[in-house]
Structure formats: structure tokens, C-alpha cells
Tab-separated table of C-alpha atoms and ligand atoms in Angstrom:
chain	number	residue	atom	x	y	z
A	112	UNK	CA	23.517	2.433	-21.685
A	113	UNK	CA	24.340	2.231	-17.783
A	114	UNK	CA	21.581	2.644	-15.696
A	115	UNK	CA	21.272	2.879	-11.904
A	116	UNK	CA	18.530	2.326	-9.887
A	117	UNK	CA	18.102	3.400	-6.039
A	118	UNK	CA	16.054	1.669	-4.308
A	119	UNK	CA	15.585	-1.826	-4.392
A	120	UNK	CA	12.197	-2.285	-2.507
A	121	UNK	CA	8.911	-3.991	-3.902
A	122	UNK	CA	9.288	-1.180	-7.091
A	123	UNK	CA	13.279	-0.900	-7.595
A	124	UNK	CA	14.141	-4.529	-7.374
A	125	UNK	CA	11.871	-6.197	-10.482
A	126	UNK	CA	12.194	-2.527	-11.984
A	127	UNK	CA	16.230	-3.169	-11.626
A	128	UNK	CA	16.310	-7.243	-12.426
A	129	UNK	CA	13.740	-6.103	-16.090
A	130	UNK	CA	16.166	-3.556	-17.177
A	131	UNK	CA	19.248	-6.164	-16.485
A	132	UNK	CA	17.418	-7.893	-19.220
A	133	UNK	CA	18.425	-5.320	-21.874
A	134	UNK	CA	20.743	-3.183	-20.591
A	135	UNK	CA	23.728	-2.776	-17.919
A	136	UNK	CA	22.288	-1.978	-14.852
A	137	UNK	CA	23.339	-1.371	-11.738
A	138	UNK	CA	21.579	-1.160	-7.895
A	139	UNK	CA	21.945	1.028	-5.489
A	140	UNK	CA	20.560	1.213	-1.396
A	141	UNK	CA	21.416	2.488	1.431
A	142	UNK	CA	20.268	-0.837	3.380
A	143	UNK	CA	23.560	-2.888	3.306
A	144	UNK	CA	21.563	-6.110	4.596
A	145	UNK	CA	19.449	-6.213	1.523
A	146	UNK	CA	22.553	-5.644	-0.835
A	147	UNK	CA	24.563	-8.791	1.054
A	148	UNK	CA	20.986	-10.779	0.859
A	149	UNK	CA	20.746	-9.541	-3.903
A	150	UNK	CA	24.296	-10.622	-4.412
A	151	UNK	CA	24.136	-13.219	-7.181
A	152	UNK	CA	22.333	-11.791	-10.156
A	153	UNK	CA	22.944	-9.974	-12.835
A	154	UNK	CA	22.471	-6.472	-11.593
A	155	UNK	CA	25.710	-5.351	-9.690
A	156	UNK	CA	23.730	-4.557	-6.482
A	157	UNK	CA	26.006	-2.149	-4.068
A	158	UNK	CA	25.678	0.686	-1.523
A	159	UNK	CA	29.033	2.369	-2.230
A	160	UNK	CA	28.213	5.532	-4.289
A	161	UNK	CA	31.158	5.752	-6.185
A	162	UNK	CA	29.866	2.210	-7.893
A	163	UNK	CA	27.172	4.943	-9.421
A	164	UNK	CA	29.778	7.004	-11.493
A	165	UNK	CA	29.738	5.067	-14.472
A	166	UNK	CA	25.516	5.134	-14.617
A	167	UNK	CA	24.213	7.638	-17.192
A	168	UNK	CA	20.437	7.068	-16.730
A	169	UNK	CA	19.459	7.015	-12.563
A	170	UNK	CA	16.414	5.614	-11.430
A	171	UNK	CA	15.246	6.708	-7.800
A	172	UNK	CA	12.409	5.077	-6.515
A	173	UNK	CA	13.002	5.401	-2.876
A	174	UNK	CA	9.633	5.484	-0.329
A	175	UNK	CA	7.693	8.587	-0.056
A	176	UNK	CA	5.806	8.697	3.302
A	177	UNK	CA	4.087	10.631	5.417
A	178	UNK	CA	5.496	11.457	8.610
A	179	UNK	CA	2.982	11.583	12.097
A	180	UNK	CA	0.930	14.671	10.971
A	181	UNK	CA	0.673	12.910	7.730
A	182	UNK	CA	2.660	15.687	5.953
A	183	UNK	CA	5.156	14.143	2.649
A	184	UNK	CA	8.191	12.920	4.542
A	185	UNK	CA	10.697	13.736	1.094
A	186	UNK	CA	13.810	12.327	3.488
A	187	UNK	CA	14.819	8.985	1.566
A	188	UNK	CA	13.588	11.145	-2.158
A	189	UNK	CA	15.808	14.162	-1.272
A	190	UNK	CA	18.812	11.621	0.083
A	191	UNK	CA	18.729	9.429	-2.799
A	192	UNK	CA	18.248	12.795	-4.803
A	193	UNK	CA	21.355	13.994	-3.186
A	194	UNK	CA	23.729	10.804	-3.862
A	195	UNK	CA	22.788	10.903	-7.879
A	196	UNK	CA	23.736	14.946	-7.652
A	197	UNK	CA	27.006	13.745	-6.275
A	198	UNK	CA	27.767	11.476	-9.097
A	199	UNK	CA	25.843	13.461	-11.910
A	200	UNK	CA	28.184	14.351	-15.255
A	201	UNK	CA	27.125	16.403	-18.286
A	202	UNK	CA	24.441	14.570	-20.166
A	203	UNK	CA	22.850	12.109	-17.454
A	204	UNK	CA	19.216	11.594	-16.926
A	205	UNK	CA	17.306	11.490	-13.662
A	206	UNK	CA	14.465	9.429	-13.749
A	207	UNK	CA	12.005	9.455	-10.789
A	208	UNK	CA	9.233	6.558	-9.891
A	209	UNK	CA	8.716	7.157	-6.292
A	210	UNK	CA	4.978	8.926	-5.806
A	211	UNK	CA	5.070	12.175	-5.308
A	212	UNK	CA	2.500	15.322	-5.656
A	213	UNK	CA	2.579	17.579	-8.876
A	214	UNK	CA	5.516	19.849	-9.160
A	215	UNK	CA	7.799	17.828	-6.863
A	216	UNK	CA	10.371	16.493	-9.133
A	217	UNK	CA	10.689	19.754	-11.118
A	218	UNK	CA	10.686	22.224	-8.291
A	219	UNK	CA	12.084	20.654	-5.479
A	220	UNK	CA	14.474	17.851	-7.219
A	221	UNK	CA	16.041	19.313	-10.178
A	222	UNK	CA	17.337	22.233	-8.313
A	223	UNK	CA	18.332	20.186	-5.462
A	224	UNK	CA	20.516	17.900	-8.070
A	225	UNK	CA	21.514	21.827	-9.958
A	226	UNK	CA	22.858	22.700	-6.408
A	227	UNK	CA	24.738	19.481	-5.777
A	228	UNK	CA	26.281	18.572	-8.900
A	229	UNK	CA	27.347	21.941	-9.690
A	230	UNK	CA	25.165	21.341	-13.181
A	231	UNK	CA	22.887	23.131	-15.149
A	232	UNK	CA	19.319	21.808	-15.187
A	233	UNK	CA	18.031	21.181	-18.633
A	234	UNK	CA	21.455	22.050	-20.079
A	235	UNK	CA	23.776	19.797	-18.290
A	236	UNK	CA	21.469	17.111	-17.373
A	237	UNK	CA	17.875	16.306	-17.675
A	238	UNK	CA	14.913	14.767	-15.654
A	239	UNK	CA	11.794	12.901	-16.102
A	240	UNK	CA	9.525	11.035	-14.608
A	241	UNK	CA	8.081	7.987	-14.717
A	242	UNK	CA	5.008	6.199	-11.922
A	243	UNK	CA	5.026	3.319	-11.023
A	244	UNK	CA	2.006	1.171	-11.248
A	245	UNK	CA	3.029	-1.961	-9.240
A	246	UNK	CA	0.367	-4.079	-7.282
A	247	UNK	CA	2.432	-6.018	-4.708
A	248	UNK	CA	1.342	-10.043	-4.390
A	249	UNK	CA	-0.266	-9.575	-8.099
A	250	UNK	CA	1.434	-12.463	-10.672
A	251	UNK	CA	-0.751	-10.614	-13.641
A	252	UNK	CA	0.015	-7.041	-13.162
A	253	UNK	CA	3.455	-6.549	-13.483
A	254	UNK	CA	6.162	-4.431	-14.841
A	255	UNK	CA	6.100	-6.040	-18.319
A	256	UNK	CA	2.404	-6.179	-18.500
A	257	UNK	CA	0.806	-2.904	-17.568
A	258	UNK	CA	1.144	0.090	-19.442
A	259	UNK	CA	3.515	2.456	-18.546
A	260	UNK	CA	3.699	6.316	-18.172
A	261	UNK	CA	6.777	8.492	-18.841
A	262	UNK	CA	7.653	11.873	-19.113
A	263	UNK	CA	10.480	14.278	-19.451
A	264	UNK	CA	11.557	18.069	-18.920
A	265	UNK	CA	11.811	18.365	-22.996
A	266	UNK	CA	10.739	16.153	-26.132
A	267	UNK	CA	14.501	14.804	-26.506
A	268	UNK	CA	14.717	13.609	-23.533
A	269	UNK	CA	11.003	12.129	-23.201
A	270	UNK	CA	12.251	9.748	-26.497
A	271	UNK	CA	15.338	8.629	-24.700
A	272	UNK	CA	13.447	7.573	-21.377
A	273	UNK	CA	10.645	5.843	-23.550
A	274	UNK	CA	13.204	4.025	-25.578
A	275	UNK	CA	14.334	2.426	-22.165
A	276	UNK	CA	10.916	1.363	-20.511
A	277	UNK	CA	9.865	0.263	-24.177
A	278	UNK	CA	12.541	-2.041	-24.177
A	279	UNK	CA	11.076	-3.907	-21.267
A	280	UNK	CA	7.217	-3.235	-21.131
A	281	UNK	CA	5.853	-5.230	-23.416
A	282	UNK	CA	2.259	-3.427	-23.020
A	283	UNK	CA	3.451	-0.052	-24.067
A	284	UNK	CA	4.399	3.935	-22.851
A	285	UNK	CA	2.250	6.170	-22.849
A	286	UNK	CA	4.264	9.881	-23.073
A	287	UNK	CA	2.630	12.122	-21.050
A	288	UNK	CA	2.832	16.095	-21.927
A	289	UNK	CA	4.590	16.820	-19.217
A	290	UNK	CA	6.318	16.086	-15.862
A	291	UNK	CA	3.154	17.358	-13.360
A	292	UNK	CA	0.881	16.083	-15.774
A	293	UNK	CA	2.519	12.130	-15.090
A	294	UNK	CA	2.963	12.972	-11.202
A	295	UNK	CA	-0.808	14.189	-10.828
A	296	UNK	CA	-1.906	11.061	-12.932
A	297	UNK	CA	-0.171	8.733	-10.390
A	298	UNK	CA	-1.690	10.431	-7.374
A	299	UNK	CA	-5.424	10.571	-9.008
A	300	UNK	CA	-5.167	6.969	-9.954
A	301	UNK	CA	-4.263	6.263	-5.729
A	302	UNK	CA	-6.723	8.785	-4.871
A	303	UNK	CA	-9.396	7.709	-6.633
A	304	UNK	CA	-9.298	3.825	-5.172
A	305	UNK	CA	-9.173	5.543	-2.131
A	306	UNK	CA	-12.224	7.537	-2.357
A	307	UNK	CA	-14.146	5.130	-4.184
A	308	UNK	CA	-13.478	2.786	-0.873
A	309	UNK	CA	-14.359	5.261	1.820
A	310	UNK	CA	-18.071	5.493	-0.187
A	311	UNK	CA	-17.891	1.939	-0.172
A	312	UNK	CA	-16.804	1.805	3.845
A	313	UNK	CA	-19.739	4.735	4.491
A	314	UNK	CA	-22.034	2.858	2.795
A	315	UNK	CA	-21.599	-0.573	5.317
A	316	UNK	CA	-21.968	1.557	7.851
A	317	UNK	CA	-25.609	2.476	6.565
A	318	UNK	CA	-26.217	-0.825	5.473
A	319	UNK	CA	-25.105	-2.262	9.159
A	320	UNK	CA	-27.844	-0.026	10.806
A	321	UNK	CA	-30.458	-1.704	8.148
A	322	UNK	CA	-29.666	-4.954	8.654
A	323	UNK	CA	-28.543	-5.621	5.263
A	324	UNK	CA	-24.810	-7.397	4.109
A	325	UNK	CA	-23.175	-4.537	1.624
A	326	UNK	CA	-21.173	-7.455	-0.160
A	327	UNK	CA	-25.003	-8.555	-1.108
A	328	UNK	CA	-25.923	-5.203	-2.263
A	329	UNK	CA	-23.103	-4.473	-4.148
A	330	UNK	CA	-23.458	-7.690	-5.652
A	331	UNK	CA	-26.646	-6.851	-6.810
A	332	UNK	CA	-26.187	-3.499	-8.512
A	333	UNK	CA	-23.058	-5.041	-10.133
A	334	UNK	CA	-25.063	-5.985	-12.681
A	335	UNK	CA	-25.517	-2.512	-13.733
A	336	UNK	CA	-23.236	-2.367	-16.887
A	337	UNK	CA	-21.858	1.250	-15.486
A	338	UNK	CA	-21.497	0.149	-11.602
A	339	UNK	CA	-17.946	0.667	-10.781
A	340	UNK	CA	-16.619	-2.187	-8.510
A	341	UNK	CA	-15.205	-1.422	-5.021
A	342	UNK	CA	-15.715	-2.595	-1.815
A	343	UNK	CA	-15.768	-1.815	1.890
A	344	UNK	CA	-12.100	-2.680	3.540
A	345	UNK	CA	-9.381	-1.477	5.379
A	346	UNK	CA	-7.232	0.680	3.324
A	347	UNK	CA	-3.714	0.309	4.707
A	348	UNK	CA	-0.369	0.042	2.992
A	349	UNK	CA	2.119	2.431	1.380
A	350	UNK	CA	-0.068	4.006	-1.881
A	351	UNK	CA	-3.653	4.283	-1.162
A	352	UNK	CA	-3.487	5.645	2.421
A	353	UNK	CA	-0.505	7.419	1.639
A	354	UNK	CA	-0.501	9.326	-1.416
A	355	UNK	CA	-3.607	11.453	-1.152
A	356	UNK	CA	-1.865	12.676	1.374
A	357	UNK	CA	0.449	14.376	-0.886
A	358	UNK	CA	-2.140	15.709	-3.163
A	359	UNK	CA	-4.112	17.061	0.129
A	360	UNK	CA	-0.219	19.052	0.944
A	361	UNK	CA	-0.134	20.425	-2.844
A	362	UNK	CA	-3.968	21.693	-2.779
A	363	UNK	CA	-3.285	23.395	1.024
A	364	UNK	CA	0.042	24.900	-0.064
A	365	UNK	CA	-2.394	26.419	-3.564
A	366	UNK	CA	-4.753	27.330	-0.654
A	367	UNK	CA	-7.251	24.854	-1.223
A	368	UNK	CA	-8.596	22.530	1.409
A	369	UNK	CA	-9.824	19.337	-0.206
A	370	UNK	CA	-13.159	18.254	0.593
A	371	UNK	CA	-13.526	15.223	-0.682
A	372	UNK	CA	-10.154	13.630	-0.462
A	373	UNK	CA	-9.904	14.401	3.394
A	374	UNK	CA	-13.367	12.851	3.757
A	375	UNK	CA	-12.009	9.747	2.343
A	376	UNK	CA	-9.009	10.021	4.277
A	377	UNK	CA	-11.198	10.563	7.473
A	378	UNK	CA	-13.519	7.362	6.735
A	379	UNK	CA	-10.938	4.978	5.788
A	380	UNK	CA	-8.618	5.839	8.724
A	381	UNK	CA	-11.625	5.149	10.913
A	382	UNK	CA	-12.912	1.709	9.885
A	383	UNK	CA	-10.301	-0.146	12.545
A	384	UNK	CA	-11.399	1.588	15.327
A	385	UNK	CA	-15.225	1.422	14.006
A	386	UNK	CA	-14.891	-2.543	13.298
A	387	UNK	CA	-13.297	-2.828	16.884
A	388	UNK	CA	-16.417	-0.682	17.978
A	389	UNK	CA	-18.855	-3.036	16.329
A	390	UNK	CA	-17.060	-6.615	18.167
A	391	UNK	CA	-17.179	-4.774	21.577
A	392	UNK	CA	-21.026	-4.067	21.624
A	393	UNK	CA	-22.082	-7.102	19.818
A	394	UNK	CA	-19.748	-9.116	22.567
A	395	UNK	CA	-21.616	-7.286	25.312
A	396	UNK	CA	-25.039	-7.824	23.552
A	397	UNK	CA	-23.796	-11.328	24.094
A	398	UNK	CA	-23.284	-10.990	27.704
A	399	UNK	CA	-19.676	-11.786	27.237
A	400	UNK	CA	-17.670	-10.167	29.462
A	401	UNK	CA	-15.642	-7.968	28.036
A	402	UNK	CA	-12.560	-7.447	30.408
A	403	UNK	CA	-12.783	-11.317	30.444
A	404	UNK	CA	-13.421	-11.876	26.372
A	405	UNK	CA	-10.715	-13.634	24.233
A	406	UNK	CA	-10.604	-12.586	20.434
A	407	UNK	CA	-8.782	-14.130	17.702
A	408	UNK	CA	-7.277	-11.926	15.022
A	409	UNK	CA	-6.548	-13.736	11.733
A	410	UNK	CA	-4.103	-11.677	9.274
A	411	UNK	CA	-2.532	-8.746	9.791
A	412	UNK	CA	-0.617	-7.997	6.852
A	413	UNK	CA	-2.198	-4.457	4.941
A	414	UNK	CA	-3.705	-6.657	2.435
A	415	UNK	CA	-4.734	-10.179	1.358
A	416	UNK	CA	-1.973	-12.590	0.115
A	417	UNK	CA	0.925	-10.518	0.824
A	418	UNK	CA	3.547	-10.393	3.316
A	419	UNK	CA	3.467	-6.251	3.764
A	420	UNK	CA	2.644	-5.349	6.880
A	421	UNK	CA	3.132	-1.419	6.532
A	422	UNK	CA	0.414	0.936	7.408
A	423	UNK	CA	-1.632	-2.015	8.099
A	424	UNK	CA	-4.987	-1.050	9.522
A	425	UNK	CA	-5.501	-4.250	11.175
A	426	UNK	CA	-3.527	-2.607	14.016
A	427	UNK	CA	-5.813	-0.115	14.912
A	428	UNK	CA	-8.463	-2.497	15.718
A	429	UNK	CA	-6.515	-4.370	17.602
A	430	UNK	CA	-5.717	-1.405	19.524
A	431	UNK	CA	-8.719	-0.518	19.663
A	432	UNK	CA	-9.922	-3.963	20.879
A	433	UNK	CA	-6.721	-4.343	23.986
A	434	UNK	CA	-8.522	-0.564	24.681
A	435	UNK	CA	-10.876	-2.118	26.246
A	436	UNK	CA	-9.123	-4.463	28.082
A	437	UNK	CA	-10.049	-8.044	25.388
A	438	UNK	CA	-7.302	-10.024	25.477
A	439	UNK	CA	-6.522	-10.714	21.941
A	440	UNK	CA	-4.179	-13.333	19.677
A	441	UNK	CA	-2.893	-12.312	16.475
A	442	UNK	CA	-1.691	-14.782	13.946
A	443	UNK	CA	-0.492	-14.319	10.443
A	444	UNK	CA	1.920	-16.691	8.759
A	445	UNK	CA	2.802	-14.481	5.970
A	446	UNK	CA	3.697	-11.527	8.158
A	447	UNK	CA	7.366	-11.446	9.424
A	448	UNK	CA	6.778	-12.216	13.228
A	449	UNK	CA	9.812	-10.536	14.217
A	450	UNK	CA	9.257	-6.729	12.061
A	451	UNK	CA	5.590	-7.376	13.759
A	452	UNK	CA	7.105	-6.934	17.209
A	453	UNK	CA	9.363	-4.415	16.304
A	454	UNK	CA	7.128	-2.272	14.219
A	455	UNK	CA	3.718	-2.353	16.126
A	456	UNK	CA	4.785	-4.246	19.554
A	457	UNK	CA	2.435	-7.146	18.905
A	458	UNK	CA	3.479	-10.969	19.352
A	459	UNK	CA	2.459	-13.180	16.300
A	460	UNK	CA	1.498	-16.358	17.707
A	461	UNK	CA	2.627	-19.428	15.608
A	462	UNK	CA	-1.285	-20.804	16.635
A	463	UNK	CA	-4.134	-20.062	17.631
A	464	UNK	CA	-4.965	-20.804	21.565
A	465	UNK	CA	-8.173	-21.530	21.605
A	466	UNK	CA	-10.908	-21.384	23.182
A	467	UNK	CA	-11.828	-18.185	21.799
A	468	UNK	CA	-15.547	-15.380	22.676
A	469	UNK	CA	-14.752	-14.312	19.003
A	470	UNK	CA	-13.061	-14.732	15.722
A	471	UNK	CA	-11.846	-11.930	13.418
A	472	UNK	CA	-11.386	-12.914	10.141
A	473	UNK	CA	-9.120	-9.489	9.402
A	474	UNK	CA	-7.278	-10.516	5.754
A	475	UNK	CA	-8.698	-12.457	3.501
A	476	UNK	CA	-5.100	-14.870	2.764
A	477	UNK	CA	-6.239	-17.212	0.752
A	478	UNK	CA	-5.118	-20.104	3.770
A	479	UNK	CA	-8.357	-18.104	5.990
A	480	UNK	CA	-10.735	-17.973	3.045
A	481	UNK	CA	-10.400	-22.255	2.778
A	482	UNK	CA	-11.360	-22.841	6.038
A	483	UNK	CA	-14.398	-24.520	7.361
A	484	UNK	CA	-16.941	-22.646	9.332
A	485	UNK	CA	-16.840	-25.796	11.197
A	486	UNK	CA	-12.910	-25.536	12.335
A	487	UNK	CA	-14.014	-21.999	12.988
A	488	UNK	CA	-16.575	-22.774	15.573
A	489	UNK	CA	-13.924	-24.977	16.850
A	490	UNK	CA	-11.535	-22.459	18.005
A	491	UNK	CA	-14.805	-20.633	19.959
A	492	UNK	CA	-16.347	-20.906	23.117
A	493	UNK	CA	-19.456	-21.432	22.318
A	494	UNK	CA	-21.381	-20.604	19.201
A	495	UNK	CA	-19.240	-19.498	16.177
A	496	UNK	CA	-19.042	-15.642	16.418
A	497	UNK	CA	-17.263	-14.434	13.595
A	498	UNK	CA	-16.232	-10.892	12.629
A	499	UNK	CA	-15.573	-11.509	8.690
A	500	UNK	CA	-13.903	-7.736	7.639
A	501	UNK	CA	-14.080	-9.075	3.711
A	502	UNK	CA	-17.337	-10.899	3.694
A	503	UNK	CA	-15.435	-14.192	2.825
A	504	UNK	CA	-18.143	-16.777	4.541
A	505	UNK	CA	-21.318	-14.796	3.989
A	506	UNK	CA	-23.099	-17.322	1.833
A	507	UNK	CA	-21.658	-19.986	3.797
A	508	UNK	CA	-22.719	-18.798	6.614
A	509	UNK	CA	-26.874	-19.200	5.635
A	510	UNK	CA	-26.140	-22.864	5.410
A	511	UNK	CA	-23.863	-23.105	8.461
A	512	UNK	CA	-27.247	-24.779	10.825
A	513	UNK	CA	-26.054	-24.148	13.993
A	514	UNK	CA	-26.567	-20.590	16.257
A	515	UNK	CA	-23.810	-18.511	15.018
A	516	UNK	CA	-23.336	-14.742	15.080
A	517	UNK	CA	-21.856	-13.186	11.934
A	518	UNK	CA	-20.883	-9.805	10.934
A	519	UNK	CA	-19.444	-8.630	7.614
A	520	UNK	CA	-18.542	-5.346	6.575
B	616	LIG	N1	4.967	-0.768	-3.295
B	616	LIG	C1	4.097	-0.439	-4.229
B	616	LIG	O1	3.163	-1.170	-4.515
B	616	LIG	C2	4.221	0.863	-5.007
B	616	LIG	C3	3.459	1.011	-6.167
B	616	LIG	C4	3.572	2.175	-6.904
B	616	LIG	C5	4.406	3.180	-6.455
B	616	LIG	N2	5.123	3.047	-5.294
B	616	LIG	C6	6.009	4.131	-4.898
B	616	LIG	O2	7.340	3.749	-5.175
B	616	LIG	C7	8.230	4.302	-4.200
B	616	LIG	C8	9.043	3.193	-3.555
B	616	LIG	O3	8.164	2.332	-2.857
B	616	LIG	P1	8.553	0.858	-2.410
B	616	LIG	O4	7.269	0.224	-1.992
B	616	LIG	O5	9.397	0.218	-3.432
B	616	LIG	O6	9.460	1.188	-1.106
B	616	LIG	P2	10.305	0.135	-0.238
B	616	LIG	O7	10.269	0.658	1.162
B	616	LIG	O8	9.880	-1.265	-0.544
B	616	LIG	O9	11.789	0.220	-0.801
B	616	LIG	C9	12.549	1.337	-0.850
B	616	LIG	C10	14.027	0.962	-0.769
B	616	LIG	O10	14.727	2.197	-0.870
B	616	LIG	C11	15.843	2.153	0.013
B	616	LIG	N3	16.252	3.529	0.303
B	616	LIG	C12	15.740	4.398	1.182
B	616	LIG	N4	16.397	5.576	1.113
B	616	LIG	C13	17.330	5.438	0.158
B	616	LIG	C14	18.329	6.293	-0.380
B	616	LIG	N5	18.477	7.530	0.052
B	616	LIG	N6	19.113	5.807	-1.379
B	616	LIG	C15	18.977	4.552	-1.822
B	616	LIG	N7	18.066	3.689	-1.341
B	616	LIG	C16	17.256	4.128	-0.367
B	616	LIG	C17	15.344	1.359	1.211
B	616	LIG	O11	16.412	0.803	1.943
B	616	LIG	C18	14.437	0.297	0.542
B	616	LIG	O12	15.146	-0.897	0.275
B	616	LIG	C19	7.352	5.081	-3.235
B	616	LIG	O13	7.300	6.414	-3.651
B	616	LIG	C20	5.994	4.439	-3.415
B	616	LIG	O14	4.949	5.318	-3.089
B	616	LIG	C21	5.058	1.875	-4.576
């Protein structure tokens, strides 16, 4: 079989080098750069079209945003969507990975590819779908190793797209009864994390007006065989911030206005400014000067141990911070310095320029969880003052003898 995949980001690349394992496969973007950079491999990686004729099976997994007003930006789906109509024959199957709500692939894709190719949907050609379950920087969970969901417009079809992921997950398929029924599982499984967090991030900002560390409480009812585990953070990125966002669209456009998935929307897009919030007043409690203060920002990739710096929420506390006039240094050496500048305007310094009023300890890379507390208090001014988002060096802290100030989540 000749499959194409569209899309080689962070899920069509490894989706697109597994398949090359076991069948012919070919890969298809629109970004020329990142074709020149894939060359040598086995996939025959391209951004002509016409290299897509001789593909049977198509694979889109394209991004799925959300534009300003955090509305589903379809663009790059109903592109890709678009090119694979143009090169669609009689008996071809569409597969789509890229997260979208319930009912998008059915009622907005297949007649899109109906109108291009000239075919007949469910005659002619066929579509499924399948999610995508990839956690970028993870070496356990990976395409081979986590179960995988597919799906397809009839029971023939649904065999012939499970033969092909069973040939290269070695956990297992699970067939979903239908198309909706594997988009809404992808979006719950998003939505969920993301609600789960924002009780999490609510529940710091009790525990900050008590006086008590949430890492320690959570810690604590842990223990509790039934205690789900989440914890306070920024939720940035390209799933969890993103996708409810599509279920929120689907449940408006059913007029329904989701209560509890805007509320989680609404607390996690708030915790940069908040956590910027919290550095200003405890620098004034200080009697630091705050149009005078200098603040160090460690990380600001969307997540620990990863070099992904979309939707990363670090940025708004920075803003938030320069707001008020604190003249703040940003380093991250597994960000790309130069997409930094481009994408948010802000300089990664290569290091730090100490001395420092405060320290933000903003992802948790594995290089900024080893450090000392002492080399911390080195870079400051004075007494250590350090703003630790994750909680990293909260039981260090206890032991750490001299005056410090330290804030955690
Ligand atoms: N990154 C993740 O962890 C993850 C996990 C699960 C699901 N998803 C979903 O998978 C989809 C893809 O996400 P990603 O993170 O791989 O995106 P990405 O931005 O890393 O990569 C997408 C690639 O698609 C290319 N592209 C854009 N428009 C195109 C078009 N019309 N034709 C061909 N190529 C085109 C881009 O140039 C880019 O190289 C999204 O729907 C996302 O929500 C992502």
C-alpha cells in the first residue's frame, strides 16, 4: 500500500518515518525548508503534489488552531484537505489525525474532498479518523507504545485503516463506533487535563491566601488510593489550551454555552498574569523598587524538557512583569532564540546578567531543577528570592539557612 502523510510536524514526521517501516510511504508539506532539512530517509519527503498521485491511503495531520478570538482556525486542515481532493482516485482513503471537534471530518471534510475530487463520498472514496495521542519530549509514550484509536465512515473501511496502524503500534487499536465518537474522545481526553489543572491552579490560589504550599497538600491527599494526580501550572502549548476550544465552538454552534470548560479556559489563561501579579507585590512588600527591579526568567518553552515554545504561557507573565516597567532577562537554552524573537519579540539571552531583585524559576528543564539554591542566591541581589512556578526547590528550600523568600504555586 502507498500511503501519504501531510504534515510532517511533531505528529506527521514519527507517524510518517513508523509507517516507512512497513509500508511505502510518502511525505508531504507545504514548508519547503523542512522537506530540504528530511531528505535522506526512507520516506520520499516532497512538497510537489503531483508526488501524491500514486498514494492510496492519505494521512493529514496538519495544525488545528485557534485564531485571536480563539475560534478553530480549519486553514492548514481545509488546505491540506484540498490538495488530497486534488489527487483523490476511486477507492482511496482519507485518514485524519489533526484534533478537531465532533462532526468535523464528516461534515465539513468529506464534502469538501466530494466537491474537489469530483468523487462520491462513501462510494468513491472513504474517510476515517484516527487521534493522535503524542506527548512531545516523552521517550515512553510514543507512537508504538500507546494505544491507538481509529475509526471509519463504514465497517470495511474501519478494518483496512486498523490493519495499517496495527502494523506499527505494537500496544493495540482500539475501533471506535464511529467517526464523532473518536473525534469527541480526543477532545475529552485534552479537555479533561485541562480542567483537572485549572482546579488544581484555583486551588493554589486558595492555598496562597492560607499560607500553605499546594505541592504539599496535594502530596498529602495523594495517598488517597482514588486522588487523581494533577497539579497547578501553566497550561500552554498546542493541545491542552487549544482544543477545548473546539469543543466550546461545537457546544455554542448546538446552543450550549459550556460552563465548566470556559471556567477552565478562564483560570488557566490567567495564571501568567496572576503569577506576574504575585512577584510585583511581594517585590514591593520587599521595598524593592519596582520601576528599578531586575527579574530573571528561567525557561520559556510551553513545557518542561522540550524545545516548543508555542502558546507558551511564560509570555504572559513576562508581559505582565515589563507592564510594570521590571526590567526582565529571559533565558532558555532549549528554546530556538531566533523563533523567540520572531514569535513573541523577546531576546533570549545566552546568560544570565546578574545581579538580579528576583528569580523565576518558569520551566522546570531538567538543567533548572539541578541547580543549587546556593548558585541561585548567587545570581540575586541580596537574599535569594525565588518565584518557583513548579515547586521544584520547596523541600530544599526548609534547609536552605539563610533569609530567603520563596513562592511556589
Ligand atoms: N504536538 C502534539 O503533541 C499533538 C498531539 C496530539 C495531537 N496533535 C494534533 O495534531 C495536529 C498536528 O499537530 P503538530 O503538533 O504535528 O503540528 P506542527 O505545527 O508541528 O506540524 C504541522 C506541519 O504541517 C505543515 N502544514 C501546514 N499546512 C499544511 C498543508 N496544507 N499541507 C501540508 N502540510 C501542511 C506545516 O508546515 C508543519 O510542518 C494538530 O491538529 C494537533 O492538535 C498534536
Amino acid at each position: 500500500m502507498q500511503i501519504a502523510v501531510l504534515g510532517l510536524g511533531y505528529v506527521g514526521l514519527p507517524l510518517a518515518l513508523s509507517l516507512a517501516k512497513k509500508f511505502s510511504v510518502t511525505g508531504f508539506d507545504i514548508n519547503s525548508n523542512r522537506i530540504d532539512k528530511l531528505k535522506d530517509s526512507s520516506v520520499v519527503f516532497t512538497s510537489n503534489k503531483d508526488d501524491l498521485r500514486k498514494a492510496s491511503f492519505y494521512i493529514i495531520a496538519v495544525p488545528t488552531p485557534v485564531n485571536e478570538y480563539n475560534q478553530p482556525d480549519l486553514n492548514a486542515l481545509f488546505s491540506a484537505t484540498r490538495i488530497v481532493g486534488s489527487v483523490l482516485k476511486k477507492g482511496d482513503i482519507v485518514v485524519y489525525e489533526s484534533t478537531v471537534y465532533p462532526g468535523c471530518t464528516e461534515d465539513e471534510c468529506a464534502p469538501l474532498l466530494e466537491e474537489i475530487s469530483g468523487l462520491k463520498y462513501g462510494e468513491d472514496f472513504k474517510v476515517g479518523y484516527s487521534p493522535e495521542r503524542i506527548n512531545p519530549g516523552d521517550k515512553v509514550h510514543t507512537i508504538e507504545t500507546v494505544c491507538k484509536v481509529v475509526s471509519g465512515c463504514d465497517d470495511e473501511v474501519l478494518e483496512k485503516i486498523a490493519s495499517v496502524y496495527e502494523a506499527i503500534v505494537d500496544a493495540g487499536i482500539y475501533r471506535a463506533p464511529s467517526i464523532k465518537i473518536a473525534e469527541a474522545a480526543k477532545i475529552i481526553e485534552n479537555t479533561q487535563r485541562d480542567v483537572n489543572i485549572a482546579f488544581m491552579n484555583e486551588l493554589s490560589i486558595i492555598f496562597g491566601r492560607m499560607g500553605i504550599n499546594t505541592y504539599d497538600v496535594l502530596e498529602a491527599a495523594k495517598t488517597k488510593w482514588n486522588f487523581l494526580h494533577f497539579g497547578p501550572g501553566l497550561v500552554g502549548g498546542h493541545c491542552i489550551g487549544v482544543d477545548p476550544y473546539y469543543l466550546v465552538h461545537k457546544a455554542e454552534e448546538l446552543k450550549y454555552h459550556p460552563q465548566i470548560i470556559n471556567a477552565g479556559r478562564f483560570i488557566n489563561d490567567s495564571m501568567g498574569g496572576y503569577v506576574g501579579k504575585k512577584i510585583v507585590k511581594n517585590l514591593i512588600a520587599e521595598k524593592i523598587k519596582i520601576y528599578e527591579a531586575r527579574v530573571l526568567v528561567q525557561g520559556i518553552t510551553f513545557k518542561e524538557n522540550v524545545d516548543d515554545i508555542r502558546n507558551s504561557k511564560v509570555v504572559d507573565l513576562i508581559k505582565e512583569l515589563r507592564d510594570y516597567n521590571i526590567d526582565v532577562d529571559v533565558i532558555d537554552e532549549m528554546a530556538d532564540a531566533k523563533e523567540t524573537e520572531a514569535t513573541y519579540g523577546i531576546t533570549l539571552l545566552k546568560k544570565p546578567r546578574p545581579p538580579y531583585d528576583a528569580i523565576v524559576l518558569a520551566v522546570a528543564h531538567d538543567k533548572y531543577s539541578k541547580q543549587k539554591l546556593s548558585e541561585l542566591k548567587e545570581l540575586c541581589k541580596n537574599k535569594l528570592f525565588l518565584f518557583d512556578i513548579k515547586g521544584v526547590f520547596r523541600k530544599d528550600i526548609k534547609h536552605f539557612t539563610e533569609n530567603n523568600f520563596y513562592w511556589s504555586l
